[in-house]
Short mmCIF file of C-alpha atoms in Angstrom, two decimals:
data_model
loop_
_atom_site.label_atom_id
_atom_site.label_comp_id
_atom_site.label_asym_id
_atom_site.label_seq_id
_atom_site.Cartn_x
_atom_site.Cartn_y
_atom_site.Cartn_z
CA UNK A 22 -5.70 29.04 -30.86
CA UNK A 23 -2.06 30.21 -30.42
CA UNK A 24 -3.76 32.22 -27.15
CA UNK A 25 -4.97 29.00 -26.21
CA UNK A 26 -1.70 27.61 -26.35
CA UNK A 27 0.24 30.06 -24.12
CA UNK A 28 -2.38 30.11 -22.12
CA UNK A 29 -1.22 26.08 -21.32
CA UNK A 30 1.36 27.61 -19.36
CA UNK A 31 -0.20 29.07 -17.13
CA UNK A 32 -2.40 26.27 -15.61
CA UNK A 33 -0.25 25.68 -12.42
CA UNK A 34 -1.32 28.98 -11.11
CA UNK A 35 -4.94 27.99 -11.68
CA UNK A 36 -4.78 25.03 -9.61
CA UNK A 37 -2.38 26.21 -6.54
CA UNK A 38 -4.86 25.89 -4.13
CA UNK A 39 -7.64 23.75 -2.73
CA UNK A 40 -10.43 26.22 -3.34
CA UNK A 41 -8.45 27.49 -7.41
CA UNK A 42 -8.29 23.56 -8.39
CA UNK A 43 -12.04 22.49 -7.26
CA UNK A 44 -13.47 25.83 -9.71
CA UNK A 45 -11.11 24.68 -12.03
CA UNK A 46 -11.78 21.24 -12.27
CA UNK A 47 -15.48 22.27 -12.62
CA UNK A 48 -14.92 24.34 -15.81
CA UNK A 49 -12.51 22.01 -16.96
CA UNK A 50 -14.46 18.79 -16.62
CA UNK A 51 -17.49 19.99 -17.93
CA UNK A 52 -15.89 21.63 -21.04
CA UNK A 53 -14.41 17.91 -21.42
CA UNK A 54 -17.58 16.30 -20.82
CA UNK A 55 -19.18 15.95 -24.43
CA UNK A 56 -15.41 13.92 -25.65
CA UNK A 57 -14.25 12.97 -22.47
CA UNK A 58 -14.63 8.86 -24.05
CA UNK A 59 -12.91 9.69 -27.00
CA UNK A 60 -10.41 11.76 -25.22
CA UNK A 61 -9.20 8.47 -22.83
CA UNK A 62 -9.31 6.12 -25.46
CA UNK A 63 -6.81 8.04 -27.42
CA UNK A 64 -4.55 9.34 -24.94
CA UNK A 65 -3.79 6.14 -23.30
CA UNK A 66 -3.41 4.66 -27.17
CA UNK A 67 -6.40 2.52 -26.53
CA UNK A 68 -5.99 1.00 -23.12
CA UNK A 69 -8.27 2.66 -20.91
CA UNK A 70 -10.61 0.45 -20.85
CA UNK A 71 -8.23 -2.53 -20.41
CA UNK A 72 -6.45 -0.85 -17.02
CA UNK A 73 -10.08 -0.18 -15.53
CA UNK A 74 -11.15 -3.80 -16.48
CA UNK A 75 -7.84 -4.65 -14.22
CA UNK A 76 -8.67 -2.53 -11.47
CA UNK A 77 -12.02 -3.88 -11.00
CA UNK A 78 -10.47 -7.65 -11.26
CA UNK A 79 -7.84 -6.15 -8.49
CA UNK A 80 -10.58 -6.13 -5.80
CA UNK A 81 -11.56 -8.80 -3.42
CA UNK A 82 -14.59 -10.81 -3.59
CA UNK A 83 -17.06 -9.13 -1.85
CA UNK A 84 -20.80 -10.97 -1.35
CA UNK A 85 -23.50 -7.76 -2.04
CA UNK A 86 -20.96 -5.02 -1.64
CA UNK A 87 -21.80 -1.35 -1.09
CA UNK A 88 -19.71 0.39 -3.79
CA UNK A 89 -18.43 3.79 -4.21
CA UNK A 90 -16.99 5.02 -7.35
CA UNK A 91 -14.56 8.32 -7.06
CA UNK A 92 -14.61 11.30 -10.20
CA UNK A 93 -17.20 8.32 -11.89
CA UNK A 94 -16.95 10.51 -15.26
CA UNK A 95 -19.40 8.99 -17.46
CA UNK A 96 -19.87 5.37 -15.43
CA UNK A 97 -16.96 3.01 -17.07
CA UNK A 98 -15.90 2.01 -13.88
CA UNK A 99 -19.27 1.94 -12.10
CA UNK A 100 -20.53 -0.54 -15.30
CA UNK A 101 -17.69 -2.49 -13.95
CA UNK A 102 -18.26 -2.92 -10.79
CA UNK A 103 -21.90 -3.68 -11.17
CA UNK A 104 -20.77 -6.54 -13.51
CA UNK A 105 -18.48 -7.85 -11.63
CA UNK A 106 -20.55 -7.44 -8.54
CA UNK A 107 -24.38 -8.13 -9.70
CA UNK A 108 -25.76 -7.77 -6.27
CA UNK A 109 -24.16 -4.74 -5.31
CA UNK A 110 -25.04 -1.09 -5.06
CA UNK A 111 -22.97 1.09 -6.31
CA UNK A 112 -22.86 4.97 -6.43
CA UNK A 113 -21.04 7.21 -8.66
CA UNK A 114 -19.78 10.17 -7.53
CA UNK A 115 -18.75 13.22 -9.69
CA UNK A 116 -18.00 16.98 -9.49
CA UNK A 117 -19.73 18.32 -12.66
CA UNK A 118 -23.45 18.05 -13.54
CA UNK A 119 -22.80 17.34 -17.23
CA UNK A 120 -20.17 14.16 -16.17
CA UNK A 121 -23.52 12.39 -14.45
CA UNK A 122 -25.86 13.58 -17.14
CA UNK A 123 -23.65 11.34 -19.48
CA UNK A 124 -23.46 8.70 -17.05
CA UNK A 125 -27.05 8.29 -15.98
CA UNK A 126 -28.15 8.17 -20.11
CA UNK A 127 -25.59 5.52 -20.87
CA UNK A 128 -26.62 3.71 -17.44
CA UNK A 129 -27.79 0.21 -17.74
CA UNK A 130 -27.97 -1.19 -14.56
CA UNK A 131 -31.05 -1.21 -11.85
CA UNK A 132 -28.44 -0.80 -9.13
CA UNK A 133 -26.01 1.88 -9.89
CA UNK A 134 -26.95 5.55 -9.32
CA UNK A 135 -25.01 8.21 -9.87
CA UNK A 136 -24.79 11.83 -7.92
CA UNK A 137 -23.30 15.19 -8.05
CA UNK A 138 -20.70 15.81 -5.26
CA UNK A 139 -17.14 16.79 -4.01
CA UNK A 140 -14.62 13.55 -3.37
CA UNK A 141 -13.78 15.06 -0.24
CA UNK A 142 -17.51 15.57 0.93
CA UNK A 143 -19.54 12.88 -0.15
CA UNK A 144 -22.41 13.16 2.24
CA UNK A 145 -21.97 9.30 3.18
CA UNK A 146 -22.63 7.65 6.67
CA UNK A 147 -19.33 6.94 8.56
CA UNK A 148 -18.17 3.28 7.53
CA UNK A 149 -20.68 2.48 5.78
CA UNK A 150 -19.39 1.27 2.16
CA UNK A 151 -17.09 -1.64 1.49
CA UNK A 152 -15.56 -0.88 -1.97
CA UNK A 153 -14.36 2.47 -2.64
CA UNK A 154 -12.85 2.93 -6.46
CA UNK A 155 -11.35 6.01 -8.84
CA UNK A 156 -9.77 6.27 -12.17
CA UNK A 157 -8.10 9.46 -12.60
CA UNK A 158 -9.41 10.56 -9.11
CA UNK A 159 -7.28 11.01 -6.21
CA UNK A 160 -5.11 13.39 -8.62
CA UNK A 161 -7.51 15.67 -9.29
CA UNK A 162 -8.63 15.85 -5.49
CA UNK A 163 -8.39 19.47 -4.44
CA UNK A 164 -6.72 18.05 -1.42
CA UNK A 165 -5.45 14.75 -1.65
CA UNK A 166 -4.99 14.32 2.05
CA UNK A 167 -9.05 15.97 2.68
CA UNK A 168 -9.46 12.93 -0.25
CA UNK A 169 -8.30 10.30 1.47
CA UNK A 170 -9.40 11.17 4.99
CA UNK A 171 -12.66 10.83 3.28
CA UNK A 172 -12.52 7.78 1.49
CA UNK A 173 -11.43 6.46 5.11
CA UNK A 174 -14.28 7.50 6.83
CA UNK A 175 -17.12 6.05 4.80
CA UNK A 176 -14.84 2.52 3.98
CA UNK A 177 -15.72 -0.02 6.82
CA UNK A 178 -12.71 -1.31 9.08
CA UNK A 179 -10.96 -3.81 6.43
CA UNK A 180 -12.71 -2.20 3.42
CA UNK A 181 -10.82 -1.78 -0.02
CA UNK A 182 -10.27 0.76 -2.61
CA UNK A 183 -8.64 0.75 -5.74
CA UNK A 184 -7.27 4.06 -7.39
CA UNK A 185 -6.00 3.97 -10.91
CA UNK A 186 -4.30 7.20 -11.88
CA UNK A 187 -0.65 8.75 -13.54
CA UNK A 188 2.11 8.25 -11.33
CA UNK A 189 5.03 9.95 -10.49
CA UNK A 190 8.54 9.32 -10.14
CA UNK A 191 11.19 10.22 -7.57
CA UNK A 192 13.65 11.06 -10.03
CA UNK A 193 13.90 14.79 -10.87
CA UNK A 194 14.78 13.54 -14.61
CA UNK A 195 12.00 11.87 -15.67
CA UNK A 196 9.64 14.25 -14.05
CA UNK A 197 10.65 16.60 -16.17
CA UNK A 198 10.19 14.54 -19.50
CA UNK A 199 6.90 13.00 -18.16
CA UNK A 200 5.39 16.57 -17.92
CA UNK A 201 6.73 17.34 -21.04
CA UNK A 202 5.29 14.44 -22.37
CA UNK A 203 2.11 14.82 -21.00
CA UNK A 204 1.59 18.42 -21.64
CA UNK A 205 2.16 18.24 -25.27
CA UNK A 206 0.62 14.91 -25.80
CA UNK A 207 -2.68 15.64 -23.88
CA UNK A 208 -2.85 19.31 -25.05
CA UNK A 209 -2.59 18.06 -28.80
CA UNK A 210 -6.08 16.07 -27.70
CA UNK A 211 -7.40 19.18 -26.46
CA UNK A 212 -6.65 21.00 -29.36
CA UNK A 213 -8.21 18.19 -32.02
CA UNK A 214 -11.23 17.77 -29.72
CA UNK A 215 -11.89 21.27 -28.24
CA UNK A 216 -9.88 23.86 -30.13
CA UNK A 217 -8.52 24.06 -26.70
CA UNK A 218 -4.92 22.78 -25.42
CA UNK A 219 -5.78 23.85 -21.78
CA UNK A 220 -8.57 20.78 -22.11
CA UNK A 221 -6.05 17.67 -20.79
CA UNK A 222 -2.97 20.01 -20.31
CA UNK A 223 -4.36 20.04 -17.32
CA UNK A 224 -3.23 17.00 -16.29
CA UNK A 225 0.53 17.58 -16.51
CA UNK A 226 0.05 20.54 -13.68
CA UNK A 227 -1.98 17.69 -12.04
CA UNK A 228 0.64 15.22 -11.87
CA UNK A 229 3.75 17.90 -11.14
CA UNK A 230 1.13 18.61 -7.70
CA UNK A 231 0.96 15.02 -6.91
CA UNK A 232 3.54 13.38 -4.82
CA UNK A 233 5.76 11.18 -5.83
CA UNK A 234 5.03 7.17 -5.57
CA UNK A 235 6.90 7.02 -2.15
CA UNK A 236 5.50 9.99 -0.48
CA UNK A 237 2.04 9.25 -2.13
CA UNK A 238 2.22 5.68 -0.24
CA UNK A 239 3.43 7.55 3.22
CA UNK A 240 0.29 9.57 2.68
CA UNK A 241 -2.03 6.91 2.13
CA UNK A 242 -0.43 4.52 5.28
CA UNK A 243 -0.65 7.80 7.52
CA UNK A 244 -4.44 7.93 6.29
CA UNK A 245 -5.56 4.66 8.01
CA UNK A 246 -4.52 2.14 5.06
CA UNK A 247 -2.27 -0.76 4.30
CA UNK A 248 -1.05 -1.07 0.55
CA UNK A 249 -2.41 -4.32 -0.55
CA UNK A 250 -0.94 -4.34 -4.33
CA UNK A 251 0.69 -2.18 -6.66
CA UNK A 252 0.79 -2.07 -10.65
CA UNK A 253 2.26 -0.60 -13.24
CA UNK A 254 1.33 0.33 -16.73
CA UNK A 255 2.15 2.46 -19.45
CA UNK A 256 5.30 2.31 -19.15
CA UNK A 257 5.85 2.88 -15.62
CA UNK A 258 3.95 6.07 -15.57
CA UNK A 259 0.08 4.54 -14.58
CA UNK A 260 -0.08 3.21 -11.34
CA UNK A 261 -3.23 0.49 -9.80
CA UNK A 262 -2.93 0.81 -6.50
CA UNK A 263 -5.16 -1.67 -4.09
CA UNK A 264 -5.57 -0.55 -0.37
CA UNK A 265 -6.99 -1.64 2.72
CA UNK A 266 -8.54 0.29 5.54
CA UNK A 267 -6.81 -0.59 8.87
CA UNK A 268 -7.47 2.09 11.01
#
């Protein structure tokens, strides 16, 4: 356990490039897999489900939408959609075989499917979907720009997506403490629920990658979007953001 725990430290280097961070998150995700519910819940002190309830209640009213959800995990968001939406169809998207095992047994719903593929490469027709949606998804994109470029090529002109996910201030400060924060707080859950502190760790490397909420809403306007609506939970460190494709 105590190897386990330096071994926390090291994580950055795992995930310093594209093609490091995509085998990562593959053994990472699918070692998280079998508690990844439990694992949310807790974290966020409960509220998970509450912040994905208000991204789905963020979107616009769409009549028989074609819906893609991002890193689906095991479905929350896609059971969202598809209730808010009943005569969508709606695909979830996810990089590890176990996350859509979980999601396709707990799945309900005639019209939601779920698949097994890269964020970045979906295998989707040009402009064909109109809702695009991820919870904890754009951070863990290998590439965020290769992420985003993608979500812009299969939205339709004046399509939407909504991305839930940590986010990061400008101040140099409270970066610091949020990693902190984050690293010991998530690790603690990887430790109670996997004997393993490197299990949601993780995400504090995640987050120091990511840019901060300015230059993460440069990226996304340079991408093809307008920013419809921002939100922020958790005490400033969750962000729902709502965008639209323009170009």
């Amino acid at each position: 356990l105590m190897r386990n725990w330096r071994g926390v430290l090291g994580i950055e280097k795992q995930i310093d490039s594209p093609d490091k961070k995509r085998t990562f998150n593959e053994l990472h995700f699918s070692a998280a897999s079998s508690r990844y519910d439990i694992a949310t819940r807790a974290m966020s002190l409960g509220r998970d489900q509450a912040w994905k309830k208000h991204l789905v209640a963020a979107l616009p009213a769409v009549v028989a939408p074609v819906c893609v959800d991002l890193a689906s995990g095991t479905g929350d968001v896609a059971f969202l959609l598809a209730d808010r939406f009943p005569d969508s169809r709606i695909t979830g998207i996810d990089l590890t075989e176990e996350m859509v095992t979980l999601a396709q047994k707990r799945n309900p719903f005639d019209n939601v499917s779920f698949t097994c593929r890269d964020m970045a490469e979906t295998g989707l027709d040009n402009a064909s979907i109109d809702i695009v949606t991820g919870s904890y998804a754009l951070r863990n994109a290998p590439d965020l720009g290769e992420g985003l470029q993608e979500v812009n090529r299969i939205l339709k002109t004046g399509g939407c997506a909504a991305f839930l996910d940590l986010s990061k201030s400008a101040h140099s400060v409270s970066q610091v403490s949020q990693y902190w924060l984050l690293k010991c707080w998530c690790g603690l859950w990887g430790t109670l629920l996997h004997a393993n502190p490197t299990i949601h760790a993780y995400i504090a490397d995640s987050l120091k990658q990511f840019p901060t909420r300015d230059d993460y809403y440069l990226l996304v306007k340079k991408s093809g979007f307008e920013i419809i609506s921002s939100r922020l939970f958790y005490f400033g460190m969750l962000e729902l953001l709502v965008i639209r494709k323009v170009s």
